[in-house]
Coordinates of C-alpha atoms in Angstrom, one line a residue:
M20 CA 121.9 -64.2 -169.6
S21 CA 118.5 -65.6 -168.5
D22 CA 118.0 -68.9 -166.8
F23 CA 116.3 -70.2 -170.0
D24 CA 119.4 -69.3 -172.1
K25 CA 121.6 -71.3 -169.8
V26 CA 119.6 -74.5 -170.5
P27 CA 121.2 -76.6 -173.4
K28 CA 119.1 -76.5 -176.5
Q29 CA 118.6 -80.3 -176.5
D30 CA 117.1 -80.0 -173.1
R31 CA 114.8 -77.1 -173.7
V32 CA 110.9 -77.8 -173.6
F33 CA 108.6 -75.5 -175.6
A34 CA 104.9 -75.2 -174.6
A35 CA 102.6 -75.7 -177.6
E36 CA 100.6 -72.7 -178.7
P37 CA 96.8 -72.8 -178.4
S38 CA 95.1 -73.9 -181.7
F39 CA 91.7 -74.8 -183.0
R40 CA 90.9 -78.5 -183.2
V41 CA 88.1 -78.2 -185.8
P42 CA 88.2 -76.5 -189.2
P43 CA 85.9 -73.5 -189.9
T44 CA 82.3 -74.7 -190.5
N45 CA 78.8 -73.5 -191.5
V46 CA 75.7 -73.9 -189.3
T47 CA 72.2 -73.9 -190.7
V48 CA 69.2 -73.6 -188.4
V49 CA 65.4 -72.9 -188.8
A50 CA 64.2 -69.7 -187.2
G51 CA 63.0 -70.2 -183.7
G52 CA 65.4 -73.1 -183.0
L53 CA 68.7 -73.4 -181.2
A54 CA 72.0 -72.6 -183.0
V55 CA 75.2 -74.2 -181.7
L56 CA 78.3 -72.6 -183.1
P57 CA 81.2 -74.9 -182.4
C58 CA 84.7 -73.8 -181.2
S59 CA 87.2 -76.4 -179.8
I60 CA 90.6 -75.2 -178.7
Q61 CA 93.6 -77.3 -177.6
H62 CA 96.7 -76.3 -175.6
L63 CA 94.9 -73.3 -174.1
T64 CA 96.7 -71.9 -171.0
D65 CA 95.5 -69.7 -168.2
G66 CA 97.3 -66.8 -169.9
H67 CA 95.1 -66.8 -172.9
M68 CA 91.5 -65.7 -173.4
V69 CA 88.8 -66.8 -175.8
A70 CA 86.4 -64.3 -177.3
W71 CA 83.3 -64.5 -179.7
T72 CA 82.3 -61.7 -181.9
E73 CA 79.0 -61.4 -183.8
P74 CA 78.4 -60.3 -187.5
S75 CA 78.4 -56.6 -186.6
G76 CA 81.8 -56.9 -184.9
F77 CA 80.6 -56.5 -181.3
V78 CA 82.2 -58.8 -178.7
V79 CA 79.7 -61.4 -177.4
S80 CA 81.8 -63.1 -174.7
L81 CA 85.2 -63.1 -173.0
N82 CA 86.0 -66.6 -171.9
E83 CA 82.8 -67.9 -170.3
K84 CA 81.4 -64.4 -169.5
R85 CA 78.8 -62.9 -171.8
V86 CA 79.4 -59.2 -172.3
F87 CA 76.8 -58.7 -175.1
E88 CA 73.4 -57.5 -174.0
D89 CA 71.4 -60.2 -175.8
T90 CA 70.5 -62.8 -173.2
R91 CA 69.7 -65.4 -175.8
M92 CA 73.5 -65.9 -176.3
S93 CA 75.8 -67.8 -174.0
V94 CA 79.1 -69.8 -174.1
E95 CA 78.6 -73.5 -173.2
R96 CA 81.4 -75.9 -172.4
P97 CA 80.2 -79.5 -172.4
F98 CA 83.9 -80.5 -172.6
K99 CA 87.1 -78.9 -171.4
R100 CA 88.2 -77.9 -174.9
S101 CA 84.8 -76.6 -176.0
W102 CA 83.9 -73.0 -176.2
N103 CA 80.6 -73.2 -178.1
L104 CA 78.4 -70.2 -178.6
H105 CA 74.7 -71.0 -178.2
I106 CA 72.0 -68.8 -179.6
R107 CA 68.4 -69.6 -178.5
E108 CA 65.2 -68.7 -180.4
V109 CA 67.2 -67.8 -183.5
R110 CA 66.0 -64.9 -185.6
Q111 CA 66.6 -64.2 -189.3
S112 CA 68.6 -61.1 -188.2
D113 CA 71.1 -63.4 -186.3
A114 CA 72.4 -64.8 -189.6
G115 CA 76.0 -63.9 -190.5
M116 CA 79.6 -64.5 -189.7
Y117 CA 80.6 -65.3 -186.1
I118 CA 84.3 -65.4 -185.1
C119 CA 85.9 -67.4 -182.3
Q120 CA 89.3 -65.9 -181.4
I121 CA 92.3 -66.6 -179.2
N122 CA 94.5 -63.7 -178.0
T123 CA 97.7 -65.2 -179.2
E124 CA 100.4 -63.1 -181.1
P125 CA 99.1 -62.8 -183.7
V126 CA 95.4 -63.4 -182.8
K127 CA 94.1 -66.7 -184.1
K128 CA 90.6 -66.7 -185.5
M129 CA 88.0 -69.3 -186.7
E130 CA 85.0 -68.2 -188.6
V131 CA 81.6 -69.9 -188.3
M132 CA 78.9 -68.9 -190.8
L133 CA 75.3 -69.0 -189.5
Y134 CA 72.5 -69.4 -192.0
V135 CA 68.9 -69.0 -190.7
Q136 CA 66.1 -70.5 -192.7
V137 CA 62.6 -69.1 -192.4
P138 CA 59.5 -71.1 -193.4
A139 CA 57.3 -69.7 -196.2
I140 CA 54.7 -67.2 -195.1
I141 CA 52.0 -65.2 -197.0
A142 CA 51.5 -61.7 -195.6
D143 CA 48.0 -60.2 -195.6
Q144 CA 49.5 -56.9 -196.8
N145 CA 49.6 -56.7 -200.6
S146 CA 47.9 -60.1 -200.9
S147 CA 44.4 -60.5 -202.5
S148 CA 41.3 -61.1 -200.4
D149 CA 37.9 -62.3 -201.4
K150 CA 36.5 -60.6 -204.5
E151 CA 33.2 -60.0 -206.2
V152 CA 33.4 -59.3 -209.9
S153 CA 31.2 -59.3 -213.0
E154 CA 31.5 -61.4 -216.1
G155 CA 34.0 -60.2 -218.7
E156 CA 36.3 -58.5 -216.3
T157 CA 40.1 -59.3 -215.9
V158 CA 40.9 -60.4 -212.4
T159 CA 44.3 -60.2 -210.8
L160 CA 45.2 -62.3 -207.8
T161 CA 48.3 -61.6 -205.7
C162 CA 50.1 -63.7 -203.1
N163 CA 52.7 -61.8 -201.2
A164 CA 55.0 -64.7 -200.1
S165 CA 58.3 -64.5 -198.3
G166 CA 60.8 -66.9 -196.6
V167 CA 64.4 -68.0 -196.6
P168 CA 65.2 -69.4 -199.1
P169 CA 62.6 -67.6 -201.2
P170 CA 59.5 -69.8 -201.8
D171 CA 58.0 -71.0 -205.0
V172 CA 54.3 -69.9 -205.4
S173 CA 51.8 -72.2 -207.2
W174 CA 48.1 -71.6 -207.9
F175 CA 45.2 -74.0 -207.6
R176 CA 41.4 -73.9 -208.0
I177 CA 39.2 -76.0 -205.8
T178 CA 36.9 -78.0 -208.1
N179 CA 35.0 -79.8 -205.4
P180 CA 34.4 -77.8 -202.2
I181 CA 33.2 -80.9 -200.3
T182 CA 36.2 -83.2 -201.0
R183 CA 38.6 -80.2 -201.4
V184 CA 39.8 -81.7 -204.8
R185 CA 41.8 -79.0 -206.5
E186 CA 43.4 -78.5 -209.9
R187 CA 46.6 -76.7 -210.7
I188 CA 46.2 -73.6 -212.9
G189 CA 48.3 -70.9 -214.4
S190 CA 52.0 -70.4 -214.1
D191 CA 54.1 -70.3 -210.9
G192 CA 54.6 -66.8 -209.4
E193 CA 53.0 -64.4 -207.0
I194 CA 50.5 -63.0 -209.5
L195 CA 47.7 -64.9 -211.3
R196 CA 45.6 -63.1 -214.0
I197 CA 42.2 -64.4 -215.3
H198 CA 41.1 -62.7 -218.4
N199 CA 37.4 -62.4 -219.6
M200 CA 36.1 -63.7 -216.3
S201 CA 33.1 -66.0 -216.6
R202 CA 30.7 -67.6 -214.2
D203 CA 32.6 -70.9 -214.8
C204 CA 35.8 -69.3 -213.3
G205 CA 34.2 -68.4 -210.0
G206 CA 34.9 -70.3 -206.8
T207 CA 37.8 -70.7 -204.4
Y208 CA 41.4 -70.3 -205.4
E209 CA 44.5 -71.2 -203.5
C210 CA 48.0 -69.9 -203.6
V211 CA 50.6 -72.2 -202.1
A212 CA 54.1 -71.0 -201.0
D213 CA 56.7 -73.6 -200.4
N214 CA 60.5 -73.3 -199.8
G215 CA 61.1 -76.8 -198.3
V216 CA 61.4 -75.4 -194.8
G217 CA 58.6 -76.4 -192.4
E218 CA 55.0 -76.4 -193.5
K219 CA 53.7 -74.9 -196.7
A220 CA 51.8 -71.6 -196.5
I221 CA 48.4 -71.5 -198.1
R222 CA 46.0 -68.6 -198.7
R223 CA 42.4 -69.1 -200.0
I224 CA 40.7 -66.5 -202.1
N225 CA 37.0 -66.7 -202.9
I226 CA 35.8 -65.1 -206.2
A227 CA 32.1 -64.5 -206.7
V228 CA 31.1 -63.7 -210.3
N229 CA 28.0 -61.7 -210.9
F230 CA 26.1 -62.5 -214.0
H231 CA 22.7 -62.0 -215.7
P232 CA 19.9 -64.4 -214.6
E233 CA 18.9 -67.2 -216.9
V234 CA 15.6 -69.1 -216.4
I235 CA 15.4 -72.7 -217.7
M236 CA 12.3 -74.8 -218.0
K237 CA 12.5 -78.5 -218.8
T238 CA 9.0 -78.2 -220.4
T239 CA 6.8 -75.3 -221.5
R240 CA 3.5 -77.2 -221.5
I241 CA 1.8 -79.3 -218.9
G242 CA -1.7 -80.8 -218.8
Q243 CA -3.9 -82.0 -216.0
V244 CA -7.6 -82.8 -215.5
P245 CA -9.9 -80.6 -213.4
G246 CA -10.0 -81.4 -209.7
K247 CA -6.5 -82.7 -209.5
E248 CA -3.3 -80.9 -208.5
T249 CA -0.1 -80.2 -210.5
I250 CA 3.3 -78.9 -210.0
L251 CA 5.1 -76.3 -212.2
E252 CA 8.9 -76.1 -212.0
C253 CA 11.5 -73.8 -213.3
D254 CA 15.3 -73.3 -212.7
A255 CA 17.1 -70.0 -212.4
I256 CA 20.9 -69.6 -212.6
A257 CA 22.2 -66.2 -211.4
H258 CA 24.5 -64.4 -209.1
P259 CA 23.2 -62.8 -207.1
L260 CA 19.6 -64.0 -207.4
N261 CA 17.5 -61.2 -205.9
W262 CA 14.1 -62.0 -207.2
F263 CA 12.7 -65.4 -208.2
V264 CA 8.9 -65.8 -208.5
W265 CA 6.0 -67.4 -210.3
E266 CA 3.5 -64.9 -211.8
R267 CA 0.2 -65.0 -213.6
D268 CA -1.2 -62.0 -215.4
G269 CA 1.4 -59.9 -213.7
V270 CA 0.5 -61.0 -210.2
M271 CA 3.0 -62.8 -208.0
L272 CA 1.8 -66.2 -206.7
A273 CA 2.7 -67.2 -203.2
S274 CA 1.8 -69.9 -200.7
D275 CA -1.6 -69.1 -199.1
S276 CA -3.6 -70.4 -196.1
S277 CA -6.3 -71.9 -198.4
G278 CA -3.8 -74.3 -199.8
K279 CA -4.5 -73.4 -203.3
Y280 CA -0.9 -72.4 -204.0
K281 CA 2.3 -73.7 -202.4
V282 CA 5.6 -72.2 -203.5
E283 CA 8.9 -73.9 -202.6
M284 CA 12.5 -73.2 -203.5
F285 CA 15.3 -75.8 -203.6
D286 CA 19.1 -75.6 -204.0
S287 CA 21.0 -77.5 -206.6
D288 CA 23.4 -80.3 -205.6
Q289 CA 25.7 -79.4 -208.5
N290 CA 25.7 -75.6 -208.8
P291 CA 25.5 -73.2 -205.9
D292 CA 24.2 -70.4 -208.2
Q293 CA 21.2 -72.5 -209.3
K294 CA 17.8 -72.6 -207.6
T295 CA 14.6 -74.5 -208.5
L296 CA 11.2 -72.9 -207.8
S297 CA 8.1 -75.1 -207.7
L298 CA 4.5 -74.0 -207.8
R299 CA 1.9 -76.5 -206.5
I300 CA -1.7 -75.8 -207.6
S301 CA -4.4 -77.8 -205.9
N302 CA -7.9 -78.6 -207.0
L303 CA -7.6 -77.4 -210.5
Q304 CA -10.5 -75.4 -211.9
P305 CA -11.2 -74.1 -215.4
A306 CA -10.0 -70.6 -214.3
D307 CA -6.6 -72.1 -213.4
Y308 CA -5.7 -73.1 -216.9
G309 CA -3.6 -70.7 -218.9
R310 CA -0.1 -69.2 -218.9
Y311 CA 2.2 -69.0 -215.9
T312 CA 5.4 -66.9 -215.9
C313 CA 8.6 -67.8 -214.0
R314 CA 10.8 -64.7 -213.5
A315 CA 14.2 -64.2 -212.1
S316 CA 16.1 -60.9 -211.7
N317 CA 19.1 -59.1 -210.2
F318 CA 20.8 -55.8 -210.6
L319 CA 22.2 -56.9 -214.0
G320 CA 18.8 -57.6 -215.5
E321 CA 16.1 -60.3 -215.6
D322 CA 14.9 -63.3 -217.5
R323 CA 11.6 -65.1 -217.8
E324 CA 10.0 -68.2 -219.2
I325 CA 6.3 -69.0 -219.8
M326 CA 4.6 -72.4 -219.0
S327 CA 1.2 -73.3 -220.3
L328 CA -1.2 -75.3 -218.1
Y329 CA -4.0 -76.8 -220.1
D330 CA -7.1 -79.1 -219.5
Y331 CA -6.0 -82.6 -220.4
S332 CA -9.4 -84.2 -219.8
S333 CA -10.4 -83.8 -223.5
K334 CA -7.2 -85.5 -224.7
Q335 CA -7.0 -88.3 -222.1
I336 CA -7.7 -91.8 -223.3
R337 CA -10.0 -93.5 -220.8
P338 CA -8.7 -96.9 -219.7
T339 CA -10.7 -100.0 -220.8
T340 CA -9.9 -102.0 -217.7
T341 CA -10.0 -101.4 -214.0
K342 CA -6.2 -100.9 -213.9
E343 CA -5.2 -97.5 -212.6
P344 CA -3.9 -95.2 -215.3
E345 CA -0.2 -94.5 -215.3
I346 CA 1.3 -91.2 -214.2
V347 CA 2.8 -89.6 -217.2
V348 CA 5.5 -87.2 -215.9
T349 CA 8.8 -86.7 -217.8
Y350 CA 12.0 -84.8 -217.1
R351 CA 11.4 -84.7 -213.4
N352 CA 14.8 -84.3 -211.7
K353 CA 15.1 -86.1 -208.4
S354 CA 17.3 -83.4 -206.9
T355 CA 14.8 -80.7 -207.6
T356 CA 11.5 -82.5 -206.9
P357 CA 9.8 -81.1 -203.8
R358 CA 10.8 -83.4 -200.9
N359 CA 7.2 -84.0 -199.8
W360 CA 5.9 -84.8 -203.3
Q361 CA 4.6 -88.3 -203.7
P362 CA 2.8 -89.8 -206.8
N363 CA -0.7 -90.0 -205.7
Q364 CA -4.2 -90.1 -207.1
S365 CA -4.2 -86.3 -207.5
H366 CA -1.4 -86.5 -210.2
S367 CA -2.8 -89.6 -211.9
N368 CA -3.8 -87.8 -215.1
E369 CA -1.0 -85.3 -215.3
H370 CA 0.6 -84.9 -218.6
V371 CA 3.9 -83.1 -219.4
D372 CA 4.7 -82.1 -223.0
Q373 CA 8.3 -83.1 -223.9
T374 CA 8.9 -79.6 -225.3
S375 CA 12.0 -78.0 -223.6
S376 CA 12.3 -74.2 -223.4
V377 CA 15.4 -74.1 -225.5
R378 CA 15.4 -70.7 -226.9
R379 CA 18.7 -68.9 -227.7
K380 CA 19.4 -66.0 -225.3
Y381 CA 21.8 -63.0 -225.1
G382 CA 23.3 -63.5 -228.6
K383 CA 25.1 -66.8 -227.7
P384 CA 26.7 -68.6 -230.7
E385 CA 24.8 -71.3 -232.5
D386 CA 27.7 -73.8 -232.2
P387 CA 27.5 -75.3 -228.7
F388 CA 31.3 -75.5 -228.6
A389 CA 32.1 -72.2 -230.3
S390 CA 32.8 -70.2 -227.1
Q391 CA 32.9 -70.3 -223.3
G392 CA 29.3 -69.3 -223.2
A393 CA 28.2 -72.2 -225.3
I394 CA 27.5 -74.7 -222.5
Y395 CA 26.7 -72.5 -219.6
G396 CA 25.4 -69.4 -221.2
G397 CA 22.0 -70.5 -222.3
N398 CA 22.8 -72.0 -225.7
S399 CA 19.7 -73.7 -227.0
Q400 CA 21.6 -76.0 -229.4
A401 CA 23.7 -77.4 -226.6
R402 CA 20.6 -78.1 -224.6
S403 CA 18.9 -79.7 -227.6
L404 CA 21.9 -81.9 -228.3
F405 CA 22.4 -83.2 -224.7
G406 CA 18.9 -83.1 -223.3
P407 CA 18.0 -81.1 -220.1
D408 CA 19.6 -83.4 -217.5
Q409 CA 22.8 -84.0 -219.4
Y410 CA 23.0 -80.2 -220.1
M411 CA 22.8 -79.4 -216.4
A412 CA 25.5 -82.0 -215.6
L413 CA 27.8 -80.4 -218.1
L414 CA 27.6 -77.1 -216.3
A415 CA 29.4 -78.6 -213.3
V416 CA 32.4 -79.4 -215.4
A417 CA 32.4 -76.4 -217.7
F418 CA 35.3 -74.8 -215.9
V419 CA 37.7 -77.4 -217.4
T420 CA 36.9 -76.4 -221.0
N421 CA 35.9 -72.8 -220.5
C422 CA 38.1 -71.3 -217.7
I423 CA 41.4 -73.1 -217.8
G424 CA 41.4 -73.3 -221.6
G425 CA 43.1 -70.0 -222.4
N426 CA 41.6 -67.7 -219.8
V427 CA 44.1 -68.1 -216.9
L428 CA 47.7 -66.8 -217.1

């Protein structure tokens, strides 16, 4: 009989077995952070050991000693009953079930599930980069996004590059298709991936749309008296714009040292694909009157318009007082007027016919609202209805009606 058996039952004292003080729990942490997997044990004696195992079943630690090769892991004991497992710089591959165990008979275990969240990212591989396309093509944009949990992907088009104002387009998903691509649909697109973890991931894709040149004149006839100077202007809309010149009798006119001709090109404030070309002619002589051709071209073709410069002296009504005659200039756009142009005596008798060059090009429909080319594609009726300046302003907002309305999926 052992000494224990000799002790009366009412006087016997039994040591409590080790047990866990906290129930099983789940831990969620963002990749790169610190994961603290809790394990609190009461009634632990020197004859017992505590071990942690990782999701693959390998032993991480025995008591306070780390036996696993990963130095990011360690057992920390801020309190006597604590046997917490710390994992620093957590990776997505660390996720899984960890087990804290006590070598009792049978072995007691407590499971701790580790979830690792990963902020949304957009990989360069299999994601679209900047594109150059032609009108009429179908364009497919792809955004290869990943993260834990999986992110939602939304698409936007930047409508104002200066203020970065953008408009949501298409449906959510990693793929955006734009059918029947037009010049109105060019610009910068954004795909935004968001899973609620950390910062959103954004990728910008620039689309340049190549299209046939279009030359626009706000008037086709201008008159001036001999000895004065005048300025001829025309606009060209094209991408790319390879050739943009004034010609007379097939000869290109350029700035010269004599000051007879001065040619200047200006950008548009509203449309990056639009340029204005001005031709200043000084000291008009009879030989200078006639037809001048404005021509623009690129690899897709060319377009041209003709302006007539005539002697206005025979039509001018002489003033009956000493008051200076008024300058008669119409349709001059402030944004496209040469910066050094000032109304002076040399322009005092200039006359511009209010006859816009509104001819129908490239088979565009007669109804200005019949198709996506109606406003931007050189439709003469649209220009007649709205006037030259209003017509140009409509081009800046044409995307809303032409691109989003049915083209984007």
